[in-house]
Structures are given as C-alpha cells and as structure tokens.
PDB file of N, CA and C and ligand atoms in Angstrom:
ATOM      1  N   MET A   1      39.205  29.963 -27.455  1.00  0.00           N
ATOM      2  CA  MET A   1      37.831  29.497 -27.701  1.00  0.00           C
ATOM      3  C   MET A   1      37.797  28.751 -29.043  1.00  0.00           C
ATOM      4  N   PRO A   2      37.445  27.470 -29.019  1.00  0.00           N
ATOM      5  CA  PRO A   2      37.432  26.708 -30.274  1.00  0.00           C
ATOM      6  C   PRO A   2      36.327  27.199 -31.202  1.00  0.00           C
ATOM      7  N   ASN A   3      36.648  27.173 -32.426  1.00  0.00           N
ATOM      8  CA  ASN A   3      35.666  27.569 -33.419  1.00  0.00           C
ATOM      9  C   ASN A   3      34.698  26.402 -33.661  1.00  0.00           C
ATOM     10  N   GLY A   4      33.416  26.729 -33.803  1.00  0.00           N
ATOM     11  CA  GLY A   4      32.460  25.655 -34.090  1.00  0.00           C
ATOM     12  C   GLY A   4      31.406  25.527 -33.012  1.00  0.00           C
ATOM     13  N   ASN A   5      30.382  24.920 -33.399  1.00  0.00           N
ATOM     14  CA  ASN A   5      29.262  24.761 -32.482  1.00  0.00           C
ATOM     15  C   ASN A   5      29.479  23.517 -31.633  1.00  0.00           C
ATOM     16  N   VAL A   6      29.890  23.749 -30.399  1.00  0.00           N
ATOM     17  CA  VAL A   6      30.231  22.603 -29.557  1.00  0.00           C
ATOM     18  C   VAL A   6      28.983  21.820 -29.155  1.00  0.00           C
ATOM     19  N   ILE A   7      27.965  22.569 -28.760  1.00  0.00           N
ATOM     20  CA  ILE A   7      26.744  21.870 -28.349  1.00  0.00           C
ATOM     21  C   ILE A   7      25.806  21.769 -29.549  1.00  0.00           C
ATOM     22  N   ARG A   8      26.260  21.022 -30.474  1.00  0.00           N
ATOM     23  CA  ARG A   8      25.557  20.858 -31.732  1.00  0.00           C
ATOM     24  C   ARG A   8      24.159  20.257 -31.507  1.00  0.00           C
ATOM     25  N   GLY A   9      23.214  20.772 -32.202  1.00  0.00           N
ATOM     26  CA  GLY A   9      21.883  20.177 -32.177  1.00  0.00           C
ATOM     27  C   GLY A   9      21.084  20.543 -30.945  1.00  0.00           C
ATOM     28  N   SER A  10      21.604  21.411 -30.122  1.00  0.00           N
ATOM     29  CA  SER A  10      20.866  21.706 -28.907  1.00  0.00           C
ATOM     30  C   SER A  10      20.064  22.987 -29.032  1.00  0.00           C
ATOM     31  N   ARG A  11      20.166  23.656 -30.184  1.00  0.00           N
ATOM     32  CA  ARG A  11      19.441  24.907 -30.308  1.00  0.00           C
ATOM     33  C   ARG A  11      17.952  24.644 -30.464  1.00  0.00           C
ATOM     34  N   ILE A  12      17.189  25.449 -29.829  1.00  0.00           N
ATOM     35  CA  ILE A  12      15.748  25.272 -29.880  1.00  0.00           C
ATOM     36  C   ILE A  12      15.261  25.522 -31.296  1.00  0.00           C
ATOM     37  N   GLY A  13      14.418  24.666 -31.777  1.00  0.00           N
ATOM     38  CA  GLY A  13      13.831  24.859 -33.095  1.00  0.00           C
ATOM     39  C   GLY A  13      14.673  24.308 -34.218  1.00  0.00           C
ATOM     40  N   SER A  14      15.837  23.777 -33.900  1.00  0.00           N
ATOM     41  CA  SER A  14      16.677  23.281 -34.968  1.00  0.00           C
ATOM     42  C   SER A  14      16.769  21.758 -34.958  1.00  0.00           C
ATOM     43  N   ALA A  15      15.962  21.129 -34.146  1.00  0.00           N
ATOM     44  CA  ALA A  15      16.032  19.676 -34.072  1.00  0.00           C
ATOM     45  C   ALA A  15      15.699  19.070 -35.433  1.00  0.00           C
ATOM     46  N   PRO A  16      16.482  18.113 -35.835  1.00  0.00           N
ATOM     47  CA  PRO A  16      16.206  17.513 -37.141  1.00  0.00           C
ATOM     48  C   PRO A  16      14.874  16.770 -37.133  1.00  0.00           C
ATOM     49  N   GLU A  17      14.237  16.789 -38.285  1.00  0.00           N
ATOM     50  CA  GLU A  17      12.973  16.070 -38.389  1.00  0.00           C
ATOM     51  C   GLU A  17      13.254  14.571 -38.333  1.00  0.00           C
ATOM     52  N   ARG A  18      12.632  13.943 -37.389  1.00  0.00           N
ATOM     53  CA  ARG A  18      12.736  12.481 -37.384  1.00  0.00           C
ATOM     54  C   ARG A  18      11.542  11.937 -36.616  1.00  0.00           C
ATOM     55  N   PRO A  19      11.105  10.786 -37.017  1.00  0.00           N
ATOM     56  CA  PRO A  19       9.929  10.238 -36.320  1.00  0.00           C
ATOM     57  C   PRO A  19      10.268   9.953 -34.857  1.00  0.00           C
ATOM     58  N   PRO A  20       9.292  10.113 -33.984  1.00  0.00           N
ATOM     59  CA  PRO A  20       9.562   9.816 -32.563  1.00  0.00           C
ATOM     60  C   PRO A  20       9.982   8.359 -32.399  1.00  0.00           C
ATOM     61  N   GLU A  21      10.929   8.181 -31.544  1.00  0.00           N
ATOM     62  CA  GLU A  21      11.388   6.816 -31.326  1.00  0.00           C
ATOM     63  C   GLU A  21      10.263   6.000 -30.703  1.00  0.00           C
ATOM     64  N   ARG A  22      10.050   4.874 -31.301  1.00  0.00           N
ATOM     65  CA  ARG A  22       8.992   4.033 -30.757  1.00  0.00           C
ATOM     66  C   ARG A  22       9.603   2.989 -29.833  1.00  0.00           C
ATOM     67  N   TYR A  23       8.962   2.839 -28.693  1.00  0.00           N
ATOM     68  CA  TYR A  23       9.415   1.821 -27.744  1.00  0.00           C
ATOM     69  C   TYR A  23       8.755   0.505 -28.109  1.00  0.00           C
ATOM     70  N   GLU A  24       9.564  -0.406 -28.557  1.00  0.00           N
ATOM     71  CA  GLU A  24       9.028  -1.709 -28.930  1.00  0.00           C
ATOM     72  C   GLU A  24       9.409  -2.719 -27.865  1.00  0.00           C
ATOM     73  N   PRO A  25       8.474  -3.072 -27.006  1.00  0.00           N
ATOM     74  CA  PRO A  25       8.842  -4.052 -25.972  1.00  0.00           C
ATOM     75  C   PRO A  25       9.101  -5.414 -26.605  1.00  0.00           C
ATOM     76  N   ALA A  26      10.002  -6.135 -25.985  1.00  0.00           N
ATOM     77  CA  ALA A  26      10.252  -7.496 -26.451  1.00  0.00           C
ATOM     78  C   ALA A  26       8.975  -8.308 -26.259  1.00  0.00           C
ATOM     79  N   PRO A  27       8.748  -9.259 -27.125  1.00  0.00           N
ATOM     80  CA  PRO A  27       7.527 -10.056 -26.965  1.00  0.00           C
ATOM     81  C   PRO A  27       7.500 -10.753 -25.612  1.00  0.00           C
ATOM     82  N   ARG A  28       6.349 -10.704 -24.981  1.00  0.00           N
ATOM     83  CA  ARG A  28       6.207 -11.283 -23.641  1.00  0.00           C
ATOM     84  C   ARG A  28       5.095 -12.317 -23.659  1.00  0.00           C
ATOM     85  N   GLN A  29       5.140 -13.134 -22.664  1.00  0.00           N
ATOM     86  CA  GLN A  29       4.020 -14.036 -22.426  1.00  0.00           C
ATOM     87  C   GLN A  29       3.612 -13.902 -20.961  1.00  0.00           C
ATOM     88  N   ALA A  30       2.328 -13.992 -20.764  1.00  0.00           N
ATOM     89  CA  ALA A  30       1.823 -13.932 -19.398  1.00  0.00           C
ATOM     90  C   ALA A  30       1.700 -15.356 -18.864  1.00  0.00           C
ATOM     91  N   VAL A  31       2.179 -15.552 -17.664  1.00  0.00           N
ATOM     92  CA  VAL A  31       2.065 -16.857 -17.022  1.00  0.00           C
ATOM     93  C   VAL A  31       1.331 -16.644 -15.703  1.00  0.00           C
ATOM     94  N   THR A  32       0.363 -17.476 -15.472  1.00  0.00           N
ATOM     95  CA  THR A  32      -0.442 -17.321 -14.264  1.00  0.00           C
ATOM     96  C   THR A  32      -0.147 -18.449 -13.283  1.00  0.00           C
ATOM     97  N   TYR A  33      -0.018 -18.075 -12.036  1.00  0.00           N
ATOM     98  CA  TYR A  33       0.257 -19.041 -10.972  1.00  0.00           C
ATOM     99  C   TYR A  33      -0.812 -18.894  -9.893  1.00  0.00           C
ATOM    100  N   TRP A  34      -1.040 -19.975  -9.193  1.00  0.00           N
ATOM    101  CA  TRP A  34      -1.933 -19.935  -8.042  1.00  0.00           C
ATOM    102  C   TRP A  34      -1.228 -20.546  -6.848  1.00  0.00           C
ATOM    103  N   CYS A  35      -1.348 -19.898  -5.716  1.00  0.00           N
ATOM    104  CA  CYS A  35      -0.842 -20.516  -4.505  1.00  0.00           C
ATOM    105  C   CYS A  35      -2.016 -21.200  -3.812  1.00  0.00           C
ATOM    106  N   ARG A  36      -1.717 -21.901  -2.734  1.00  0.00           N
ATOM    107  CA  ARG A  36      -2.798 -22.663  -2.127  1.00  0.00           C
ATOM    108  C   ARG A  36      -3.760 -21.769  -1.340  1.00  0.00           C
ATOM    109  N   ASN A  37      -3.444 -20.503  -1.213  1.00  0.00           N
ATOM    110  CA  ASN A  37      -4.407 -19.572  -0.617  1.00  0.00           C
ATOM    111  C   ASN A  37      -5.269 -18.910  -1.681  1.00  0.00           C
ATOM    112  N   ASP A  38      -5.282 -19.507  -2.867  1.00  0.00           N
ATOM    113  CA  ASP A  38      -6.087 -19.003  -3.977  1.00  0.00           C
ATOM    114  C   ASP A  38      -5.692 -17.609  -4.424  1.00  0.00           C
ATOM    115  N   HIS A  39      -4.460 -17.251  -4.176  1.00  0.00           N
ATOM    116  CA  HIS A  39      -3.971 -15.993  -4.745  1.00  0.00           C
ATOM    117  C   HIS A  39      -3.561 -16.260  -6.179  1.00  0.00           C
ATOM    118  N   ARG A  40      -3.991 -15.368  -7.044  1.00  0.00           N
ATOM    119  CA  ARG A  40      -3.658 -15.502  -8.454  1.00  0.00           C
ATOM    120  C   ARG A  40      -2.525 -14.535  -8.763  1.00  0.00           C
ATOM    121  N   VAL A  41      -1.476 -15.042  -9.351  1.00  0.00           N
ATOM    122  CA  VAL A  41      -0.309 -14.223  -9.667  1.00  0.00           C
ATOM    123  C   VAL A  41      -0.075 -14.306 -11.163  1.00  0.00           C
ATOM    124  N   GLU A  42      -0.034 -13.175 -11.808  1.00  0.00           N
ATOM    125  CA  GLU A  42       0.280 -13.198 -13.227  1.00  0.00           C
ATOM    126  C   GLU A  42       1.600 -12.495 -13.434  1.00  0.00           C
ATOM    127  N   ILE A  43       2.510 -13.167 -14.080  1.00  0.00           N
ATOM    128  CA  ILE A  43       3.809 -12.560 -14.357  1.00  0.00           C
ATOM    129  C   ILE A  43       4.015 -12.506 -15.863  1.00  0.00           C
ATOM    130  N   LEU A  44       4.849 -11.597 -16.288  1.00  0.00           N
ATOM    131  CA  LEU A  44       5.212 -11.492 -17.694  1.00  0.00           C
ATOM    132  C   LEU A  44       6.664 -11.911 -17.841  1.00  0.00           C
ATOM    133  N   ILE A  45       6.903 -12.835 -18.720  1.00  0.00           N
ATOM    134  CA  ILE A  45       8.276 -13.229 -18.994  1.00  0.00           C
ATOM    135  C   ILE A  45       8.496 -13.158 -20.493  1.00  0.00           C
ATOM    136  N   ALA A  46       9.744 -13.173 -20.878  1.00  0.00           N
ATOM    137  CA  ALA A  46      10.071 -13.127 -22.303  1.00  0.00           C
ATOM    138  C   ALA A  46       9.397 -14.299 -23.011  1.00  0.00           C
ATOM    139  N   ALA A  47       8.915 -14.013 -24.218  1.00  0.00           N
ATOM    140  CA  ALA A  47       8.117 -15.018 -24.925  1.00  0.00           C
ATOM    141  C   ALA A  47       8.899 -16.305 -25.155  1.00  0.00           C
ATOM    142  N   GLU A  48      10.224 -16.171 -25.357  1.00  0.00           N
ATOM    143  CA  GLU A  48      10.984 -17.368 -25.682  1.00  0.00           C
ATOM    144  C   GLU A  48      11.459 -18.105 -24.429  1.00  0.00           C
ATOM    145  N   ALA A  49      11.232 -17.509 -23.263  1.00  0.00           N
ATOM    146  CA  ALA A  49      11.693 -18.139 -22.033  1.00  0.00           C
ATOM    147  C   ALA A  49      10.713 -19.227 -21.591  1.00  0.00           C
ATOM    148  N   THR A  50      11.234 -20.170 -20.867  1.00  0.00           N
ATOM    149  CA  THR A  50      10.393 -21.206 -20.296  1.00  0.00           C
ATOM    150  C   THR A  50       9.960 -20.758 -18.903  1.00  0.00           C
ATOM    151  N   ALA A  51       8.669 -20.804 -18.678  1.00  0.00           N
ATOM    152  CA  ALA A  51       8.166 -20.346 -17.384  1.00  0.00           C
ATOM    153  C   ALA A  51       8.659 -21.268 -16.285  1.00  0.00           C
ATOM    154  N   PRO A  52       9.114 -20.699 -15.173  1.00  0.00           N
ATOM    155  CA  PRO A  52       9.525 -21.560 -14.060  1.00  0.00           C
ATOM    156  C   PRO A  52       8.317 -22.306 -13.511  1.00  0.00           C
ATOM    157  N   PRO A  53       8.526 -23.526 -13.063  1.00  0.00           N
ATOM    158  CA  PRO A  53       7.381 -24.315 -12.577  1.00  0.00           C
ATOM    159  C   PRO A  53       6.737 -23.717 -11.329  1.00  0.00           C
ATOM    160  N   LEU A  54       7.515 -23.007 -10.541  1.00  0.00           N
ATOM    161  CA  LEU A  54       6.968 -22.428  -9.315  1.00  0.00           C
ATOM    162  C   LEU A  54       7.312 -20.947  -9.264  1.00  0.00           C
ATOM    163  N   TRP A  55       6.462 -20.223  -8.597  1.00  0.00           N
ATOM    164  CA  TRP A  55       6.696 -18.789  -8.408  1.00  0.00           C
ATOM    165  C   TRP A  55       6.263 -18.445  -7.002  1.00  0.00           C
ATOM    166  N   ASP A  56       7.060 -17.672  -6.297  1.00  0.00           N
ATOM    167  CA  ASP A  56       6.666 -17.300  -4.938  1.00  0.00           C
ATOM    168  C   ASP A  56       5.508 -16.323  -4.981  1.00  0.00           C
ATOM    169  N   CYS A  57       4.468 -16.646  -4.260  1.00  0.00           N
ATOM    170  CA  CYS A  57       3.318 -15.758  -4.218  1.00  0.00           C
ATOM    171  C   CYS A  57       3.719 -14.444  -3.544  1.00  0.00           C
ATOM    172  N   PRO A  58       3.505 -13.316  -4.214  1.00  0.00           N
ATOM    173  CA  PRO A  58       3.917 -12.042  -3.601  1.00  0.00           C
ATOM    174  C   PRO A  58       3.037 -11.640  -2.421  1.00  0.00           C
ATOM    175  N   ARG A  59       1.882 -12.279  -2.270  1.00  0.00           N
ATOM    176  CA  ARG A  59       0.986 -11.881  -1.190  1.00  0.00           C
ATOM    177  C   ARG A  59       1.214 -12.666   0.084  1.00  0.00           C
ATOM    178  N   CYS A  60       1.524 -13.957  -0.035  1.00  0.00           N
ATOM    179  CA  CYS A  60       1.694 -14.744   1.191  1.00  0.00           C
ATOM    180  C   CYS A  60       3.031 -15.468   1.223  1.00  0.00           C
ATOM    181  N   GLY A  61       3.807 -15.421   0.138  1.00  0.00           N
ATOM    182  CA  GLY A  61       5.133 -16.009   0.157  1.00  0.00           C
ATOM    183  C   GLY A  61       5.171 -17.499  -0.099  1.00  0.00           C
ATOM    184  N   LEU A  62       4.007 -18.122  -0.223  1.00  0.00           N
ATOM    185  CA  LEU A  62       3.989 -19.558  -0.483  1.00  0.00           C
ATOM    186  C   LEU A  62       4.299 -19.811  -1.954  1.00  0.00           C
ATOM    187  N   PRO A  63       4.836 -20.973  -2.244  1.00  0.00           N
ATOM    188  CA  PRO A  63       5.081 -21.278  -3.654  1.00  0.00           C
ATOM    189  C   PRO A  63       3.758 -21.411  -4.406  1.00  0.00           C
ATOM    190  N   ALA A  64       3.743 -20.864  -5.613  1.00  0.00           N
ATOM    191  CA  ALA A  64       2.551 -20.924  -6.440  1.00  0.00           C
ATOM    192  C   ALA A  64       2.880 -21.707  -7.697  1.00  0.00           C
ATOM    193  N   GLY A  65       1.917 -22.489  -8.167  1.00  0.00           N
ATOM    194  CA  GLY A  65       2.105 -23.303  -9.363  1.00  0.00           C
ATOM    195  C   GLY A  65       1.127 -22.902 -10.448  1.00  0.00           C
ATOM    196  N   GLN A  66       1.304 -23.516 -11.605  1.00  0.00           N
ATOM    197  CA  GLN A  66       0.498 -23.095 -12.750  1.00  0.00           C
ATOM    198  C   GLN A  66      -0.829 -23.836 -12.850  1.00  0.00           C
ATOM    199  N   ASP A  67      -1.058 -24.816 -12.003  1.00  0.00           N
ATOM    200  CA  ASP A  67      -2.316 -25.557 -12.034  1.00  0.00           C
ATOM    201  C   ASP A  67      -3.234 -25.008 -10.938  1.00  0.00           C
ATOM    202  N   ALA A  68      -4.268 -24.301 -11.377  1.00  0.00           N
ATOM    203  CA  ALA A  68      -5.158 -23.660 -10.406  1.00  0.00           C
ATOM    204  C   ALA A  68      -5.833 -24.683  -9.500  1.00  0.00           C
ATOM    205  N   GLN A  69      -6.100 -25.874 -10.044  1.00  0.00           N
ATOM    206  CA  GLN A  69      -6.817 -26.878  -9.260  1.00  0.00           C
ATOM    207  C   GLN A  69      -5.907 -27.609  -8.291  1.00  0.00           C
ATOM    208  N   ASN A  70      -4.627 -27.506  -8.509  1.00  0.00           N
ATOM    209  CA  ASN A  70      -3.698 -28.286  -7.700  1.00  0.00           C
ATOM    210  C   ASN A  70      -2.459 -27.465  -7.359  1.00  0.00           C
ATOM    211  N   PRO A  71      -2.641 -26.404  -6.597  1.00  0.00           N
ATOM    212  CA  PRO A  71      -1.482 -25.577  -6.260  1.00  0.00           C
ATOM    213  C   PRO A  71      -0.522 -26.346  -5.366  1.00  0.00           C
ATOM    214  N   PRO A  72       0.755 -26.014  -5.418  1.00  0.00           N
ATOM    215  CA  PRO A  72       1.738 -26.757  -4.623  1.00  0.00           C
ATOM    216  C   PRO A  72       1.457 -26.620  -3.131  1.00  0.00           C
ATOM    217  N   GLY A  73       1.688 -27.709  -2.449  1.00  0.00           N
ATOM    218  CA  GLY A  73       1.610 -27.661  -0.996  1.00  0.00           C
ATOM    219  C   GLY A  73       0.233 -27.891  -0.423  1.00  0.00           C
ATOM    220  N   ARG A  74      -0.764 -28.050  -1.297  1.00  0.00           N
ATOM    221  CA  ARG A  74      -2.116 -28.164  -0.761  1.00  0.00           C
ATOM    222  C   ARG A  74      -2.294 -29.440   0.053  1.00  0.00           C
ATOM    223  N   ALA A  75      -1.604 -30.521  -0.378  1.00  0.00           N
ATOM    224  CA  ALA A  75      -1.761 -31.799   0.306  1.00  0.00           C
ATOM    225  C   ALA A  75      -1.335 -31.682   1.772  1.00  0.00           C
ATOM    226  N   ARG A  76      -0.345 -30.842   2.009  1.00  0.00           N
ATOM    227  CA  ARG A  76       0.142 -30.715   3.386  1.00  0.00           C
ATOM    228  C   ARG A  76      -0.699 -29.743   4.208  1.00  0.00           C
ATOM    229  N   ALA A  77      -1.514 -28.972   3.516  1.00  0.00           N
ATOM    230  CA  ALA A  77      -2.273 -27.946   4.230  1.00  0.00           C
ATOM    231  C   ALA A  77      -3.325 -28.590   5.117  1.00  0.00           C
ATOM    232  N   GLU A  78      -3.538 -28.004   6.271  1.00  0.00           N
ATOM    233  CA  GLU A  78      -4.610 -28.524   7.106  1.00  0.00           C
ATOM    234  C   GLU A  78      -5.951 -28.100   6.523  1.00  0.00           C
ATOM    235  N   PRO A  79      -6.973 -28.911   6.772  1.00  0.00           N
ATOM    236  CA  PRO A  79      -8.267 -28.600   6.154  1.00  0.00           C
ATOM    237  C   PRO A  79      -8.752 -27.210   6.553  1.00  0.00           C
ATOM    238  N   TYR A  80      -9.457 -26.625   5.636  1.00  0.00           N
ATOM    239  CA  TYR A  80      -9.927 -25.266   5.881  1.00  0.00           C
ATOM    240  C   TYR A  80     -10.901 -25.241   7.051  1.00  0.00           C
ATOM    241  N   LYS A  81     -10.685 -24.319   7.939  1.00  0.00           N
ATOM    242  CA  LYS A  81     -11.590 -24.138   9.069  1.00  0.00           C
ATOM    243  C   LYS A  81     -11.954 -22.669   9.132  1.00  0.00           C
ATOM    244  N   SER A  82     -13.216 -22.422   9.310  1.00  0.00           N
ATOM    245  CA  SER A  82     -13.643 -21.026   9.377  1.00  0.00           C
ATOM    246  C   SER A  82     -13.250 -20.436  10.731  1.00  0.00           C
ATOM    247  N   HIS A  83     -13.305 -19.124  10.789  1.00  0.00           N
ATOM    248  CA  HIS A  83     -13.024 -18.455  12.049  1.00  0.00           C
ATOM    249  C   HIS A  83     -14.007 -18.931  13.118  1.00  0.00           C
ATOM    250  N   LEU A  84     -15.245 -19.087  12.697  1.00  0.00           N
ATOM    251  CA  LEU A  84     -16.261 -19.544  13.652  1.00  0.00           C
ATOM    252  C   LEU A  84     -15.916 -20.933  14.198  1.00  0.00           C
ATOM    253  N   ALA A  85     -15.378 -21.791  13.309  1.00  0.00           N
ATOM    254  CA  ALA A  85     -15.026 -23.136  13.764  1.00  0.00           C
ATOM    255  C   ALA A  85     -13.949 -23.073  14.846  1.00  0.00           C
ATOM    256  N   TYR A  86     -12.987 -22.188  14.675  1.00  0.00           N
ATOM    257  CA  TYR A  86     -11.947 -22.041  15.695  1.00  0.00           C
ATOM    258  C   TYR A  86     -12.552 -21.513  16.998  1.00  0.00           C
ATOM    259  N   VAL A  87     -13.445 -20.543  16.870  1.00  0.00           N
ATOM    260  CA  VAL A  87     -14.080 -19.987  18.069  1.00  0.00           C
ATOM    261  C   VAL A  87     -14.855 -21.084  18.791  1.00  0.00           C
ATOM    262  N   LYS A  88     -15.556 -21.902  18.006  1.00  0.00           N
ATOM    263  CA  LYS A  88     -16.374 -22.956  18.629  1.00  0.00           C
ATOM    264  C   LYS A  88     -15.508 -24.000  19.318  1.00  0.00           C
ATOM    265  N   GLU A  89     -14.261 -24.140  18.859  1.00  0.00           N
ATOM    266  CA  GLU A  89     -13.355 -25.055  19.541  1.00  0.00           C
ATOM    267  C   GLU A  89     -12.989 -24.534  20.922  1.00  0.00           C
ATOM    268  N   ARG A  90     -12.920 -23.247  21.046  1.00  0.00           N
ATOM    269  CA  ARG A  90     -12.477 -22.648  22.305  1.00  0.00           C
ATOM    270  C   ARG A  90     -13.622 -22.381  23.263  1.00  0.00           C
ATOM    271  N   ARG A  91     -14.825 -22.192  22.730  1.00  0.00           N
ATOM    272  CA  ARG A  91     -15.956 -21.804  23.570  1.00  0.00           C
ATOM    273  C   ARG A  91     -17.109 -22.791  23.391  1.00  0.00           C
ATOM    274  N   THR A  92     -17.795 -23.026  24.478  1.00  0.00           N
ATOM    275  CA  THR A  92     -19.012 -23.809  24.367  1.00  0.00           C
ATOM    276  C   THR A  92     -20.136 -22.886  23.899  1.00  0.00           C
ATOM    277  N   ASP A  93     -21.249 -23.500  23.527  1.00  0.00           N
ATOM    278  CA  ASP A  93     -22.397 -22.698  23.088  1.00  0.00           C
ATOM    279  C   ASP A  93     -22.878 -21.787  24.212  1.00  0.00           C
ATOM    280  N   GLU A  94     -22.849 -22.326  25.461  1.00  0.00           N
ATOM    281  CA  GLU A  94     -23.320 -21.523  26.593  1.00  0.00           C
ATOM    282  C   GLU A  94     -22.439 -20.295  26.795  1.00  0.00           C
ATOM    283  N   GLU A  95     -21.119 -20.529  26.749  1.00  0.00           N
ATOM    284  CA  GLU A  95     -20.204 -19.393  26.879  1.00  0.00           C
ATOM    285  C   GLU A  95     -20.440 -18.385  25.760  1.00  0.00           C
ATOM    286  N   GLY A  96     -20.683 -18.920  24.576  1.00  0.00           N
ATOM    287  CA  GLY A  96     -20.930 -18.035  23.439  1.00  0.00           C
ATOM    288  C   GLY A  96     -22.166 -17.190  23.661  1.00  0.00           C
ATOM    289  N   ALA A  97     -23.223 -17.822  24.153  1.00  0.00           N
ATOM    290  CA  ALA A  97     -24.468 -17.098  24.399  1.00  0.00           C
ATOM    291  C   ALA A  97     -24.262 -16.028  25.464  1.00  0.00           C
ATOM    292  N   ALA A  98     -23.494 -16.371  26.520  1.00  0.00           N
ATOM    293  CA  ALA A  98     -23.233 -15.406  27.580  1.00  0.00           C
ATOM    294  C   ALA A  98     -22.441 -14.221  27.042  1.00  0.00           C
ATOM    295  N   LEU A  99     -21.424 -14.521  26.221  1.00  0.00           N
ATOM    296  CA  LEU A  99     -20.619 -13.449  25.645  1.00  0.00           C
ATOM    297  C   LEU A  99     -21.462 -12.548  24.755  1.00  0.00           C
ATOM    298  N   LEU A 100     -22.345 -13.191  23.995  1.00  0.00           N
ATOM    299  CA  LEU A 100     -23.189 -12.425  23.088  1.00  0.00           C
ATOM    300  C   LEU A 100     -24.123 -11.509  23.874  1.00  0.00           C
ATOM    301  N   ALA A 101     -24.708 -12.061  24.945  1.00  0.00           N
ATOM    302  CA  ALA A 101     -25.615 -11.266  25.766  1.00  0.00           C
ATOM    303  C   ALA A 101     -24.878 -10.083  26.396  1.00  0.00           C
ATOM    304  N   GLU A 102     -23.672 -10.349  26.856  1.00  0.00           N
ATOM    305  CA  GLU A 102     -22.864  -9.301  27.464  1.00  0.00           C
ATOM    306  C   GLU A 102     -22.557  -8.195  26.456  1.00  0.00           C
ATOM    307  N   ALA A 103     -22.167  -8.627  25.244  1.00  0.00           N
ATOM    308  CA  ALA A 103     -21.827  -7.660  24.214  1.00  0.00           C
ATOM    309  C   ALA A 103     -23.054  -6.833  23.834  1.00  0.00           C
ATOM    310  N   LEU A 104     -24.194  -7.491  23.739  1.00  0.00           N
ATOM    311  CA  LEU A 104     -25.416  -6.771  23.379  1.00  0.00           C
ATOM    312  C   LEU A 104     -25.805  -5.765  24.463  1.00  0.00           C
ATOM    313  N   ALA A 105     -25.628  -6.177  25.721  1.00  0.00           N
ATOM    314  CA  ALA A 105     -25.961  -5.281  26.824  1.00  0.00           C
ATOM    315  C   ALA A 105     -25.078  -4.034  26.780  1.00  0.00           C
ATOM    316  N   LYS A 106     -23.786  -4.248  26.506  1.00  0.00           N
ATOM    317  CA  LYS A 106     -22.869  -3.119  26.403  1.00  0.00           C
ATOM    318  C   LYS A 106     -23.277  -2.184  25.283  1.00  0.00           C
ATOM    319  N   LEU A 107     -23.629  -2.803  24.156  1.00  0.00           N
ATOM    320  CA  LEU A 107     -24.012  -2.030  22.990  1.00  0.00           C
ATOM    321  C   LEU A 107     -25.249  -1.186  23.292  1.00  0.00           C
ATOM    322  N   ARG A 108     -26.205  -1.795  23.978  1.00  0.00           N
ATOM    323  CA  ARG A 108     -27.441  -1.071  24.279  1.00  0.00           C
ATOM    324  C   ARG A 108     -27.174   0.072  25.254  1.00  0.00           C
ATOM    325  N   ARG A 109     -26.253  -0.181  26.227  1.00  0.00           N
ATOM    326  CA  ARG A 109     -25.916   0.904  27.166  1.00  0.00           C
ATOM    327  C   ARG A 109     -25.285   2.078  26.404  1.00  0.00           C
ATOM    328  N   ARG A 110     -24.400   1.711  25.464  1.00  0.00           N
ATOM    329  CA  ARG A 110     -23.742   2.796  24.697  1.00  0.00           C
ATOM    330  C   ARG A 110     -24.752   3.606  23.907  1.00  0.00           C
ATOM    331  N   ARG A 111     -25.787   2.928  23.449  1.00  0.00           N
ATOM    332  CA  ARG A 111     -26.785   3.635  22.651  1.00  0.00           C
ATOM    333  C   ARG A 111     -27.822   4.317  23.542  1.00  0.00           C
ATOM    334  N   GLY A 112     -27.625   4.173  24.850  1.00  0.00           N
ATOM    335  CA  GLY A 112     -28.507   4.874  25.776  1.00  0.00           C
ATOM    336  C   GLY A 112     -29.874   4.248  25.930  1.00  0.00           C
ATOM    337  N   ARG A 113     -29.950   2.915  25.772  1.00  0.00           N
ATOM    338  CA  ARG A 113     -31.219   2.270  25.978  1.00  0.00           C
ATOM    339  C   ARG A 113     -31.293   1.601  27.324  1.00  0.00           C
TER     340      ARG A 113
HETATM  341 ZN1   ZN B   1      -0.575 -16.476  -1.794  1.00  0.00          ZN
END
C-alpha cells in the first residue's frame, strides 16, 4: 500500500477556497435570416466570423437570406393564393352552396334539431 493520499483533494470539507469558475462565452453576434415563407431564423455565430449569406430555414428547409424584404427564391415563387382561392378553383359557387347546405344539415342532425 503506497504511502500518501492518493485521492488528494477529494475529502469532503477540504476543498481549497477558490472562486467558482465562471463560464465566459466567446463573444457572439446574432444574425437574422428570413425565408420566403416569412419564417424568421436567428442564429448566433462567433463575433469575428462572417455570417453566411444564406441559411437553411429550420422550419421549411428553404434557403433564408438576411434581407427580410427580399428573401431568396421569392421571384420564383408562385403568387400567394389562399386556401379559399384553391377551393374556388375546384368548385363552383353552386357546388359550394350545396356542400355548405349539406354540411349544415348534418350538423343540425347531430345537434338533434
Ligand atoms: Zn421557412
């Protein structure tokens, strides 16, 4: 058995006085990107690093750029169409009215009217 305290400093209550180690993060800069779906992405990179011109949007996977007004790929995007606009492409107003009446009738039956 070797003489001496092998597990030096491990005794409870004998820890040397020293200030708690402070975690000093490296300086960062926040860079904000927008994709053409108006998703806002903020990333933190090292302050001295140059922000990449594009960043993949984590929500939709499209490339995002730093200009909110002009996100990459917008020129190629088809014009925005609401869900209703798509429905109206597939259905005439008459069909829509019939579907609505049918749905309302079902709803009223379920409610026992
Ligand atoms: Zn997106």
